[in-house]
N, CA, C and O of each residue as an XYZ file, in Angstrom:
892
protein
N     110.499     86.213     73.482
C     109.296     86.012     74.325
C     109.295     84.637     74.828
O     109.549     83.684     74.092
N     108.999     84.512     76.133
C     108.940     83.248     76.787
C     108.213     83.256     78.100
O     108.179     84.255     78.819
N     107.591     82.038     78.416
C     106.911     81.958     79.699
C     107.448     80.673     80.366
O     107.398     79.583     79.796
N     107.947     80.848     81.559
C     108.495     79.763     82.343
C     107.667     79.673     83.621
O     107.336     80.677     84.251
N     107.350     78.440     83.975
C     106.682     78.156     85.339
C     107.706     77.552     86.233
O     108.352     76.558     85.899
N     107.855     78.185     87.416
C     108.724     77.698     88.403
C     107.869     77.178     89.587
O     107.233     77.969     90.284
N     107.857     75.860     89.806
C     107.058     75.264     90.834
C     107.664     75.296     92.206
O     108.885     75.284     92.359
N     106.817     75.336     93.203
C     107.277     75.347     94.576
C     108.146     74.095     94.832
O     109.115     74.161     95.588
N     107.806     72.986     94.220
C     108.460     71.676     94.436
C     109.913     71.653     93.927
O     110.707     70.783     94.285
N     110.238     72.683     93.044
C     111.646     72.683     92.528
C     112.530     73.690     93.393
O     113.730     73.796     93.143
N     111.978     74.371     94.333
C     112.758     75.293     95.146
C     113.717     74.562     96.030
O     113.383     73.492     96.540
N     114.943     75.112     96.242
C     115.869     74.550     97.252
C     115.396     74.858     98.597
O     114.737     75.880     98.790
N     115.701     74.002     99.595
C     115.240     74.221    100.942
C     116.448     74.190    101.891
O     117.269     73.274    101.852
N     116.528     75.207    102.730
C     117.478     75.223    103.803
C     116.757     75.194    105.141
O     115.832     75.979    105.350
N     117.148     74.325    106.042
C     116.526     74.246    107.423
C     117.558     74.561    108.547
O     118.733     74.204    108.465
N     117.079     75.204    109.526
C     117.877     75.424    110.743
C     116.925     75.493    111.912
O     115.712     75.468    111.705
N     117.410     75.577    113.104
C     116.555     75.556    114.251
C     115.590     76.756    114.242
O     116.028     77.907    114.251
N     114.363     76.497    114.226
C     113.308     77.556    114.239
C     113.121     78.251    112.877
O     112.414     79.259    112.849
N     113.655     77.831    111.822
C     113.423     78.403    110.532
C     113.650     77.487    109.322
O     114.463     76.563    109.336
N     112.887     77.803    108.289
C     112.997     77.153    107.042
C     112.950     78.118    105.907
O     112.080     78.989    105.899
N     113.867     78.019    104.907
C     113.904     78.920    103.791
C     113.743     78.066    102.489
O     114.393     77.037    102.307
N     112.840     78.560    101.604
C     112.758     78.020    100.277
C     113.302     78.987     99.244
O     112.796     80.097     99.086
N     114.348     78.549     98.537
C     115.119     79.332     97.633
C     114.636     79.137     96.214
O     114.526     77.978     95.815
N     114.343     80.116     95.425
C     113.971     79.973     93.965
C     115.297     79.796     93.149
O     115.298     79.133     92.112
N     116.360     80.367     93.607
C     117.617     80.334     92.809
C     118.764     79.793     93.672
O     118.636     79.655     94.888
N     119.891     79.490     93.008
C     121.029     79.001     93.711
C     121.385     79.915     94.861
O     121.375     81.137     94.714
N     121.710     79.314     96.041
C     121.985     80.087     97.230
C     122.821     79.223     98.167
O     122.426     78.096     98.467
N     123.939     79.707     98.626
C     124.774     79.018     99.544
C     125.194     77.648     98.972
O     125.790     77.516     97.902
N     124.823     76.635     99.795
C     125.175     75.244     99.461
C     124.426     74.741     98.258
O     124.829     73.743     97.661
N     123.312     75.419     97.866
C     122.565     74.990     96.781
C     122.958     75.640     95.490
O     122.906     76.864     95.370
N     123.349     74.857     94.524
C     123.806     75.460     93.257
C     123.262     74.720     92.035
O     123.348     73.494     91.976
N     122.741     75.393     91.122
C     122.331     74.867     89.842
C     122.713     75.950     88.781
O     122.132     77.035     88.821
N     123.596     75.719     87.903
C     124.080     76.750     86.940
C     122.944     77.313     86.097
O     123.075     78.409     85.552
N     121.825     76.588     85.974
C     120.695     77.104     85.186
C     119.668     77.875     85.963
O     118.673     78.357     85.423
N     119.942     77.983     87.285
C     118.968     78.676     88.211
C     119.808     79.613     89.117
O     119.924     79.381     90.321
N     120.384     80.663     88.521
C     121.158     81.592     89.292
C     120.472     82.927     89.419
O     120.965     83.801     90.132
N     119.337     83.118     88.746
C     118.626     84.437     88.879
C     117.669     84.609     87.688
O     117.502     83.762     86.811
N     117.073     85.782     87.760
C     116.116     86.178     86.673
C     116.255     87.657     86.472
O     115.661     88.465     87.187
N     117.066     88.005     85.468
C     117.443     89.351     85.118
C     118.145     89.976     86.413
O     119.080     89.366     86.932
N     117.724     91.104     86.897
C     118.311     91.709     88.109
C     118.063     90.937     89.366
O     118.782     91.138     90.345
N     117.059     90.037     89.399
C     116.733     89.315     90.575
C     117.693     88.170     90.824
O     117.698     87.188     90.081
N     118.505     88.286     91.861
C     119.531     87.234     92.127
C     119.131     86.350     93.364
O     119.804     85.364     93.666
N     118.054     86.718     94.047
C     117.613     85.915     95.165
C     116.140     86.107     95.302
O     115.679     87.245     95.225
N     115.369     85.074     95.498
C     114.006     85.080     95.801
C     113.702     83.997     96.914
O     113.548     82.815     96.606
N     113.624     84.426     98.163
C     113.550     83.469     99.248
C     112.221     83.575     99.926
O     111.673     84.670    100.054
N     111.691     82.467    100.362
C     110.405     82.427    101.185
C     110.788     81.862    102.523
O     111.082     80.673    102.641
N     110.787     82.701    103.532
C     111.266     82.339    104.913
C     110.088     82.082    105.815
O     109.085     82.796    105.803
N     110.253     80.995    106.628
C     109.246     80.666    107.735
C     110.114     80.644    109.008
O     111.116     79.936    109.111
N     109.650     81.484    109.984
C     110.383     81.603    111.271
C     109.430     81.262    112.406
O     108.229     81.525    112.341
N     110.010     80.661    113.461
C     109.283     80.418    114.687
C     110.265     80.857    115.847
O     111.164     80.126    116.262
N     110.020     82.032    116.291
C     110.741     82.549    117.437
C     112.261     82.763    117.231
O     113.019     82.870    118.194
N     112.669     82.819    115.994
C     114.086     83.062    115.693
C     114.172     83.946    114.431
O     113.223     84.636    114.056
N     115.373     83.888    113.790
C     115.518     84.734    112.617
C     116.999     84.767    112.161
O     117.723     83.773    112.219
N     117.386     85.932    111.718
C     118.766     86.097    111.220
C     119.405     87.216    112.078
O     118.928     88.350    112.122
N     120.492     86.840    112.746
C     121.205     87.851    113.574
C     121.989     88.771    112.714
O     122.021     88.576    111.499
N     122.599     89.724    113.243
C     123.243     90.760    112.533
C     124.262     90.292    111.477
O     125.182     89.547    111.815
N     124.128     90.688    110.282
C     124.968     90.259    109.125
C     125.117     91.449    108.134
O     124.392     92.440    108.221
N     126.050     91.318    107.225
C     126.372     92.413    106.375
C     126.005     92.125    104.926
O     126.118     90.991    104.460
N     125.563     93.165    104.215
C     125.287     93.113    102.805
C     125.876     94.352    102.106
O     126.010     95.406    102.727
N     126.217     94.229    100.850
C     126.683     95.414    100.050
C     126.281     95.113     98.558
O     126.256     93.976     98.086
N     125.982     96.214     97.899
C     125.773     96.132     96.420
C     124.433     95.527     96.001
O     124.243     95.269     94.813
N     123.523     95.295     96.896
C     122.211     94.727     96.484
C     121.076     95.541     97.089
O     121.239     96.261     98.074
N     119.896     95.389     96.437
C     118.665     96.017     96.895
C     117.858     94.906     97.510
O     117.539     93.944     96.812
N     117.509     94.982     98.778
C     116.775     93.999     99.453
C     115.374     94.415     99.800
O     115.157     95.346    100.576
N     114.428     93.722     99.220
C     112.969     94.054     99.469
C     112.294     92.891    100.244
O     112.413     91.727     99.862
N     111.612     93.225    101.299
C     110.973     92.279    102.143
C     109.492     92.464    102.213
O     109.053     93.588    102.455
N     108.676     91.443    102.019
C     107.268     91.538    102.127
C     106.867     90.503    103.188
O     107.218     89.330    103.059
N     106.117     90.928    104.260
C     105.681     90.060    105.316
C     104.347     89.480    104.946
O     103.381     90.209    104.722
N     104.289     88.152    104.878
C     102.974     87.483    104.546
C     102.183     87.216    105.853
O     100.958     87.335    105.866
N     102.876     86.862    106.931
C     102.155     86.588    108.167
C     103.159     86.808    109.373
O     104.382     86.765    109.242
N     102.505     87.045    110.542
C     103.263     87.348    111.755
C     103.935     88.726    111.687
O     103.385     89.624    111.049
N     105.104     88.933    112.318
C     105.760     90.207    112.368
C     107.271     90.009    112.448
O     107.741     89.059    113.074
N     108.019     90.889    111.826
C     109.443     90.827    111.743
C     110.083     92.111    112.291
O     109.756     93.234    111.907
N     111.010     91.863    113.207
C     111.719     92.990    113.818
C     113.059     93.271    113.049
O     113.937     92.409    113.012
N     113.192     94.388    112.486
C     114.323     94.823    111.672
C     115.093     95.868    112.342
O     114.562     96.919    112.702
N     116.409     95.594    112.530
C     117.415     96.599    112.984
C     118.552     96.624    112.018
O     118.947     95.600    111.461
N     119.103     97.869    111.816
C     120.285     97.996    110.923
C     121.286     99.032    111.442
O     121.009     99.751    112.402
N     122.429     99.095    110.807
C     123.454    100.025    111.194
C     123.169    101.449    110.787
O     123.957    102.346    111.088
N     122.077    101.675    110.119
C     121.573    103.045    109.784
C     120.898    103.691    110.931
O     120.629    104.892    110.907
N     120.601    102.884    111.990
C     119.823    103.332    113.120
C     118.362    102.926    113.085
O     117.596    103.265    113.987
N     117.983    102.214    112.063
C     116.565    101.720    111.991
C     116.253    100.683    113.015
O     117.043     99.764    113.236
N     115.144    100.806    113.633
C     114.646     99.784    114.639
C     113.141     99.836    114.484
O     112.476    100.742    114.986
N     112.615     98.846    113.779
C     111.196     98.864    113.404
C     110.637     97.474    113.285
O     111.386     96.505    113.159
N     109.331     97.367    113.324
C     108.629     96.062    113.124
C     107.724     96.125    111.964
O     106.871     97.005    111.848
N     107.929     95.122    111.048
C     107.085     94.950    109.863
C     106.078     93.903    110.159
O     106.391     92.829    110.671
N     104.837     94.234    109.824
C     103.732     93.278    110.027
C     103.123     92.786    108.668
O     103.445     93.318    107.606
N     102.241     91.764    108.742
C     101.665     91.213    107.535
C     101.076     92.337    106.703
O     100.372     93.212    107.207
N     101.391     92.285    105.388
C     100.923     93.380    104.468
C     101.741     94.558    104.384
O     101.332     95.539    103.764
N     102.908     94.549    104.978
C     103.847     95.580    104.937
C     105.127     95.231    104.178
O     105.535     94.070    104.143
N     105.773     96.262    103.559
C     106.990     95.963    102.753
C     108.052     96.964    103.172
O     107.764     98.054    103.667
N     109.345     96.531    102.942
C     110.441     97.465    103.241
C     111.521     97.258    102.223
O     111.646     96.179    101.644
N     112.292     98.274    102.004
C     113.455     98.192    101.056
C     114.668     98.714    101.862
O     114.711     99.795    102.448
N     115.648     97.782    101.802
C     116.977     98.141    102.364
C     117.996     98.145    101.176
O     118.393     97.094    100.672
N     118.402     99.398    100.751
C     119.430     99.500     99.730
C     120.763     99.381    100.415
O     121.191    100.295    101.120
N     121.409     98.283    100.216
C     122.641     98.039    100.966
C     123.857     98.935    100.507
O     124.752     99.251    101.291
N     123.829     99.326     99.174
C     124.876    100.225     98.740
C     126.226     99.814     99.103
O     126.588     98.651     98.922
N     127.039    100.751     99.635
C     128.433    100.472     99.950
C     128.593     99.512    101.123
O     129.676     98.981    101.366
N     127.506     99.300    101.837
C     127.613     98.324    102.946
C     126.709     98.692    104.085
O     126.620     99.861    104.460
N     126.019     97.685    104.656
C     125.082     97.927    105.752
C     124.976     96.573    106.500
O     125.098     95.492    105.924
N     124.745     96.711    107.792
C     124.488     95.498    108.637
C     123.048     95.567    109.067
O     122.465     96.630    109.279
N     122.498     94.350    109.186
C     121.043     94.313    109.754
C     120.748     92.953    110.338
O     121.436     91.956    110.123
N     119.644     92.994    111.110
C     119.136     91.692    111.668
C     117.656     91.655    111.381
O     116.985     92.677    111.236
N     117.161     90.382    111.302
C     115.749     90.207    111.099
C     115.245     89.052    111.949
O     115.590     87.899    111.696
N     114.423     89.354    112.964
C     114.011     88.439    113.975
C     112.473     88.440    114.079
O     111.823     89.485    114.047
N     111.933     87.240    114.202
C     110.421     87.055    114.367
C     110.035     87.665    115.706
O     110.721     87.468    116.710
N     108.986     88.370    115.713
C     108.474     89.015    116.892
C     107.694     87.929    117.788
O     106.774     87.275    117.295
N     108.063     87.778    119.006
C     107.430     86.786    119.877
C     106.000     87.215    120.113
O     105.704     88.391    120.325
N     105.128     86.238    120.073
C     103.737     86.520    120.382
C     102.898     86.830    119.140
O     101.672     86.902    119.227
N     103.548     87.015    117.985
C     102.830     87.385    116.808
C     102.519     86.171    115.936
O     102.042     86.327    114.812
N     102.787     84.940    116.448
C     102.519     83.761    115.683
C     103.710     83.480    114.703
O     104.674     84.241    114.619
N     103.579     82.381    113.997
C     104.675     82.073    113.025
C     104.808     83.184    112.016
O     103.821     83.663    111.457
N     106.089     83.601    111.784
C     106.342     84.723    110.820
C     106.777     84.055    109.457
O     107.565     83.112    109.380
N     106.175     84.655    108.424
C     106.628     84.251    107.136
C     106.785     85.564    106.264
O     105.908     86.425    106.190
N     107.958     85.613    105.639
C     108.220     86.735    104.773
C     108.948     86.310    103.490
O     109.731     85.360    103.486
N     108.669     87.035    102.411
C     109.286     86.791    101.109
C     110.246     87.871    100.938
O     109.918     89.039    101.144
N     111.506     87.511    100.541
C     112.553     88.521    100.364
C     113.207     88.300     98.992
O     113.509     87.183     98.570
N     113.402     89.450     98.330
C     114.023     89.491     96.980
C     115.277     90.335     97.057
O     115.279     91.399     97.676
N     116.363     89.858     96.419
C     117.554     90.688     96.284
C     117.725     91.018     94.796
O     117.631     90.138     93.939
N     117.970     92.270     94.512
C     118.283     92.713     93.150
C     119.707     93.278     93.118
O     120.141     93.935     94.064
N     120.425     93.018     92.031
C     121.733     93.582     91.848
C     121.576     95.101     91.543
O     120.915     95.499     90.583
N     122.210     95.916     92.398
C     122.094     97.366     92.337
C     122.765     98.004     91.090
O     123.843     97.591     90.663
N     122.093     99.007     90.539
C     122.728     99.710     89.460
C     123.986    100.435     89.896
O     124.944    100.522     89.128
N     124.001    100.947     91.093
C     125.147    101.599     91.731
C     125.496    100.920     93.032
O     124.957    101.295     94.073
N     126.373     99.939     93.019
C     126.672     99.191     94.195
C     127.396     99.989     95.315
O     127.549     99.520     96.443
N     127.830    101.211     94.948
C     128.510    102.044     95.899
C     127.683    103.154     96.456
O     128.206    104.046     97.124
N     126.325    103.119     96.182
C     125.491    104.140     96.611
C     125.372    104.278     98.176
O     125.766    103.360     98.895
N     124.863    105.356     98.667
C     124.631    105.544    100.111
C     123.569    104.580    100.526
O     122.523    104.540     99.878
N     123.755    103.805    101.551
C     122.710    102.908    102.048
C     121.492    103.666    102.525
O     121.594    104.773    103.055
N     120.342    103.057    102.329
C     119.082    103.746    102.812
C     118.018    102.662    103.148
O     118.115    101.528    102.680
N     117.031    103.025    103.947
C     115.961    102.135    104.327
C     114.681    102.865    104.175
O     114.575    104.031    104.555
N     113.689    102.199    103.620
C     112.303    102.804    103.585
C     111.311    101.632    103.699
O     111.623    100.481    103.392
N     110.085    101.992    104.164
C     109.030    100.955    104.222
C     107.715    101.538    103.683
O     107.536    102.752    103.578
N     106.814    100.620    103.351
C     105.543    100.958    102.728
C     104.444    100.056    103.207
O     104.661     98.877    103.489
N     103.215    100.641    103.302
C     102.060     99.880    103.688
C     101.008    100.121    102.534
O     100.154    101.000    102.652
N     101.087     99.355    101.472
C     100.181     99.580    100.366
C      98.727     99.235    100.730
O      98.438     98.352    101.538
N      97.807    100.019    100.056
C      96.388     99.792    100.355
C      95.846     98.615     99.491
O      95.630     98.768     98.289
N      95.642     97.500    100.103
C      95.221     96.300     99.372
C      93.734     96.058     99.331
O      93.254     94.995     98.935
N      93.023     97.079     99.756
C      91.579     96.908     99.925
C      90.802     96.772     98.607
O      89.682     96.263     98.583
N      91.412     97.232     97.526
C      90.705     97.228     96.191
C      90.612     95.910     95.597
O      89.811     95.711     94.684
N      91.414     94.934     96.069
C      91.409     93.590     95.440
C      92.122     93.591     94.123
O      92.006     92.596     93.407
N      92.850     94.609     93.732
C      93.610     94.644     92.526
C      95.085     94.696     92.825
O      95.468     94.814     93.989
N      95.941     94.612     91.797
C      97.366     94.779     92.000
C      97.591     96.255     92.185
O      97.024     97.083     91.472
N      98.458     96.587     93.185
C      98.763     97.980     93.413
C     100.277     98.123     93.558
O     100.943     97.190     94.007
N     100.823     99.265     93.187
C     102.212     99.581     93.308
C     102.620     99.679     94.786
O     102.002    100.401     95.568
N     103.680     98.932     95.149
C     104.099     99.044     96.589
C     104.583    100.397     96.890
O     104.587    100.761     98.066
N     104.995    101.190     95.951
C     105.584    102.508     96.258
C     107.041    102.549     96.478
O     107.621    103.634     96.512
N     107.690    101.391     96.637
C     109.108    101.358     96.909
C     109.830    101.396     95.618
O     109.369    100.826     94.629
N     110.987    102.070     95.594
C     111.806    102.280     94.416
C     113.214    101.789     94.641
O     114.051    102.562     95.107
N     113.512    100.574     94.342
C     114.885    100.117     94.558
C     115.838    100.790     93.534
O     115.404    101.338     92.521
N     117.148    100.722     93.842
C     118.088    101.284     92.963
C     118.406    100.510     91.764
O     119.581    100.282     91.477
N     117.449    100.095     91.056
C     117.474     99.316     89.757
C     116.472    100.040     88.785
O     115.261     99.981     88.995
N     116.959    100.672     87.799
C     116.155    101.411     86.863
C     115.046    100.538     86.263
O     115.338     99.527     85.624
N     113.751    100.927     86.466
C     112.652    100.199     85.899
C     112.051     99.061     86.734
O     111.079     98.422     86.331
N     112.668     98.819     87.939
C     112.217     97.738     88.791
C     111.098     98.238     89.681
O     111.248     99.293     90.297
N     109.966     97.521     89.778
C     108.850     97.881     90.637
C     108.248     96.576     91.196
O     108.334     95.512     90.584
N     107.651     96.707     92.360
C     106.964     95.584     92.927
C     105.489     96.023     93.055
O     105.153     97.055     93.636
N     104.619     95.142     92.456
C     103.189     95.282     92.587
C     102.671     94.126     93.522
O     103.149     92.994     93.448
N     101.724     94.445     94.359
C     101.223     93.458     95.314
C      99.683     93.519     95.236
O      99.106     94.546     94.878
N      99.040     92.392     95.580
C      97.578     92.366     95.569
C      97.040     91.215     96.374
O      97.560     90.100     96.332
N      96.005     91.498     97.096
C      95.204     90.418     97.643
C      93.894     90.275     96.839
O      92.960     91.046     97.058
N      93.817     89.359     95.966
C      92.839     89.308     94.857
C      91.759     88.279     95.239
O      92.069     87.135     95.570
N      90.524     88.695     95.188
C      89.421     87.706     95.518
C      89.333     86.602     94.492
O      89.714     86.762     93.332
N      88.810     85.460     94.959
C      88.563     84.345     94.071
C      87.743     84.766     92.846
O      86.773     85.522     92.902
N      88.227     84.205     91.745
C      87.541     84.318     90.442
C      87.519     85.815     89.872
O      86.796     86.073     88.910
N      88.241     86.707     90.413
C      88.371     88.005     89.879
C      89.595     88.078     88.998
O      90.702     88.054     89.534
N      89.480     88.166     87.691
C      90.626     88.239     86.785
C      91.531     89.419     87.149
O      91.040     90.448     87.614
N      92.812     89.287     86.948
C      93.829     90.370     87.122
C      94.765     90.336     86.025
O      95.135     89.255     85.567
N      95.206     91.522     85.534
C      96.089     91.603     84.355
C      97.552     91.700     84.909
O      97.844     92.530     85.769
N      98.434     90.845     84.400
C      99.882     90.939     84.622
C     100.351     91.752     83.481
O     100.226     91.324     82.334
N     100.932     93.002     83.753
C     101.269     93.913     82.697
C     102.471     93.476     81.907
O     103.226     92.592     82.312
N     102.636     94.133     80.739
C     103.835     93.914     79.948
C     105.026     94.509     80.651
O     104.919     95.596     81.219
N     106.190     93.816     80.632
C     107.486     94.305     81.096
C     108.523     93.526     80.439
O     108.262     92.395     80.028
N     109.725     94.062     80.301
C     110.805     93.268     79.733
C     111.013     91.857     80.489
O     111.255     90.813     79.885
N     110.896     91.955     81.784
C     110.754     90.756     82.541
C     109.722     90.891     83.642
O     109.624     91.935     84.286
N     108.952     89.837     83.858
C     107.958     89.880     84.975
C     108.014     88.621     85.759
O     108.033     87.530     85.189
N     108.040     88.743     87.064
C     108.035     87.561     87.935
C     106.797     87.663     88.849
O     106.691     88.590     89.653
N     105.870     86.709     88.721
C     104.667     86.702     89.472
C     104.672     85.553     90.389
O     104.690     84.407     89.941
N     104.657     85.811     91.712
C     104.747     84.792     92.788
C     103.379     84.712     93.490
O     102.760     85.697     93.893
N     102.967     83.410     93.593
C     101.775     83.189     94.336
C     102.109     82.928     95.797
O     102.440     81.807     96.185
N     102.012     84.015     96.623
C     102.432     83.904     97.986
C     101.425     83.053     98.863
O     101.785     82.297     99.765
N     100.140     83.273     98.485
C      99.054     82.516     99.108
C      98.003     82.335     98.083
O      97.827     83.179     97.206
N      97.248     81.170     98.181
C      96.138     80.940     97.295
C      96.527     80.064     96.120
O      97.375     79.181     96.249
N      95.917     80.304     94.991
C      96.066     79.495     93.772
C      95.520     80.226     92.562
O      94.604     81.038     92.693
N      96.064     79.954     91.389
C      95.506     80.465     90.149
C      94.855     79.369     89.382
O      95.326     78.232     89.385
N      93.780     79.690     88.725
C      93.133     78.658     87.868
C      94.026     78.278     86.607
O      94.916     79.010     86.175
N      93.685     77.072     86.084
C      94.310     76.743     84.841
C      94.039     77.771     83.797
O      92.940     78.323     83.755
N      95.002     78.058     82.939
C      94.831     79.030     81.894
C      95.604     78.530     80.660
O      96.172     77.438     80.651
N      95.598     79.401     79.598
C      96.318     78.975     78.361
C      97.825     79.001     78.666
O      98.611     78.457     77.889
N      98.251     79.635     79.803
C      99.690     79.646     80.077
C     100.180     78.429     80.795
O     101.315     78.001     80.586
N      99.370     77.868     81.623
C      99.834     76.714     82.483
C      98.623     76.006     83.161
O      97.492     76.489     83.209
N      98.994     74.805     83.678
C      98.105     74.168     84.610
C      98.010     75.105     85.821
O      98.739     76.094     85.907
N      97.051     74.765     86.810
C      96.885     75.662     88.003
C      98.241     75.903     88.676
O      99.098     75.024     88.766
N      98.380     77.137     89.139
C      99.489     77.509     90.002
C      99.045     77.497     91.456
O      97.958     77.985     91.764
N      99.865     76.946     92.369
C      99.565     76.870     93.767
C     100.499     77.790     94.515
O     101.453     78.302     93.929
N     100.260     78.011     95.764
C     101.104     78.840     96.654
C     102.537     78.359     96.563
O     102.805     77.173     96.756
N     103.454     79.254     96.275
C     104.901     78.930     96.109
C     105.332     78.799     94.684
O     106.525     78.734     94.388
N     104.324     78.757     93.754
C     104.683     78.680     92.295
C     104.825     80.113     91.813
O     104.380     81.065     92.455
N     105.487     80.231     90.610
C     105.766     81.515     89.974
C     105.753     81.440     88.527
O     106.187     80.447     87.942
N     105.249     82.501     87.889
C     105.443     82.820     86.414
C     106.721     83.553     86.261
O     107.031     84.365     87.133
N     107.515     83.345     85.217
C     108.614     84.140     84.807
C     108.387     84.510     83.309
O     108.541     83.640     82.452
N     108.034     85.739     82.986
C     107.793     86.157     81.656
C     109.006     87.005     81.159
O     109.549     87.843     81.880
N     109.394     86.733     79.881
C     110.383     87.532     79.262
C     109.782     88.083     77.971
O     109.403     87.335     77.069
N     109.704     89.463     77.908
C     109.173     90.135     76.694
C     107.807     89.612     76.291
O     107.544     89.475     75.096
N     106.932     89.316     77.231
C     105.611     88.869     76.982
C     104.688     90.071     76.989
O     104.951     91.059     77.674
N     103.591     89.989     76.217
C     102.499     91.014     76.377
C     101.809     90.823     77.705
O     102.110     89.891     78.451
N     100.888     91.707     77.991
C     100.082     91.605     79.196
C      99.251     90.222     79.157
O      98.719     89.849     78.112
N      99.175     89.517     80.303
C      98.382     88.351     80.411
C      97.413     88.472     81.525
O      97.708     89.108     82.537
N      96.216     87.862     81.372
C      95.241     87.828     82.400
C      95.256     86.479     83.095
O      95.292     85.429     82.453
N      95.227     86.532     84.482
C      95.193     85.286     85.272
C      94.011     85.469     86.228
O      93.593     86.596     86.493
N      93.449     84.302     86.769
C      92.335     84.341     87.636
C      92.557     83.441     88.867
O      92.822     82.247     88.725
N      92.449     84.018     90.060
C      92.582     83.261     91.275
C      91.493     82.233     91.432
O      90.328     82.520     91.155
N      91.859     80.987     91.889
C      90.824     80.036     92.124
C      90.238     80.232     93.547
O      89.087     79.874     93.798
N      90.994     80.770     94.416
C      90.521     81.173     95.816
C      91.144     82.558     96.075
O      91.935     83.056     95.274
N      90.769     83.164     97.208
C      91.371     84.431     97.553
C      92.930     84.239     97.601
O      93.413     83.287     98.213
N      93.698     85.150     96.952
C      95.112     84.880     96.720
C      95.901     86.202     96.933
O      95.413     87.319     96.766
N      97.145     85.952     97.311
C      98.053     87.065     97.545
C      99.180     86.929     96.502
O      99.878     85.915     96.475
N      99.358     87.960     95.639
C     100.284     87.868     94.548
C     101.387     88.976     94.715
O     101.086     90.107     95.096
N     102.577     88.635     94.437
C     103.719     89.534     94.433
C     104.282     89.536     93.022
O     104.800     88.520     92.560
N     104.183     90.702     92.312
C     104.505     90.787     90.931
C     105.634     91.781     90.727
O     105.450     92.983     90.914
N     106.789     91.288     90.346
C     107.945     92.104     90.018
C     107.996     92.445     88.570
O     107.913     91.563     87.716
N     108.142     93.807     88.248
C     108.444     94.235     86.846
C     109.905     94.589     86.867
O     110.345     95.423     87.658
N     110.634     93.971     86.021
C     112.083     94.059     85.925
C     112.624     94.546     84.568
O     111.999     94.304     83.535
N     113.774     95.225     84.563
C     114.349     95.642     83.287
C     114.897     94.440     82.536
O     115.424     94.588     81.434
């Protein structure tokens, strides 16, 4: 059983023309042998784009889940997908044996921000697939995104939780709770968490947290 707090200030940062990425784990030129992942989660990136993005590139053997926080993201891939994801929408690209895709900010939609997670796939040679989801966030509670990556037991819960409304983070072998927007009040677990901070639970029971302001939470349940 353990609770780890990962602060936004400890994330690695990559900058390029028109974009900035904050990495939770070692990525590319950034390497820390003690920060290479969290269970099946091998990448947790927070991307900020202004009129640019990531041109066509290839992936294999990973499950890629994207959540758009603001703006809009144009996704194309070698499966024939050509779609736009907007704030509050999620998509899963199971790369499987191999797929190419591009992700470009939509002009006129304002600055685009999206959080992307990569999971190591149970079957790296599976048939690639793409799906998207628009979860109903109107309840103010955590809800299941409905996406099912090719990792047994992995689920993404999302919520736009009003200020001062407690929310339960459920038990899971591993749980990663990311504050995409807003802040959490001080609790028995930690000092206040701000946007960009995360909880990493291992074999912890359910815990209750309370937003200090209206907040957007992305909660991964992992094997």
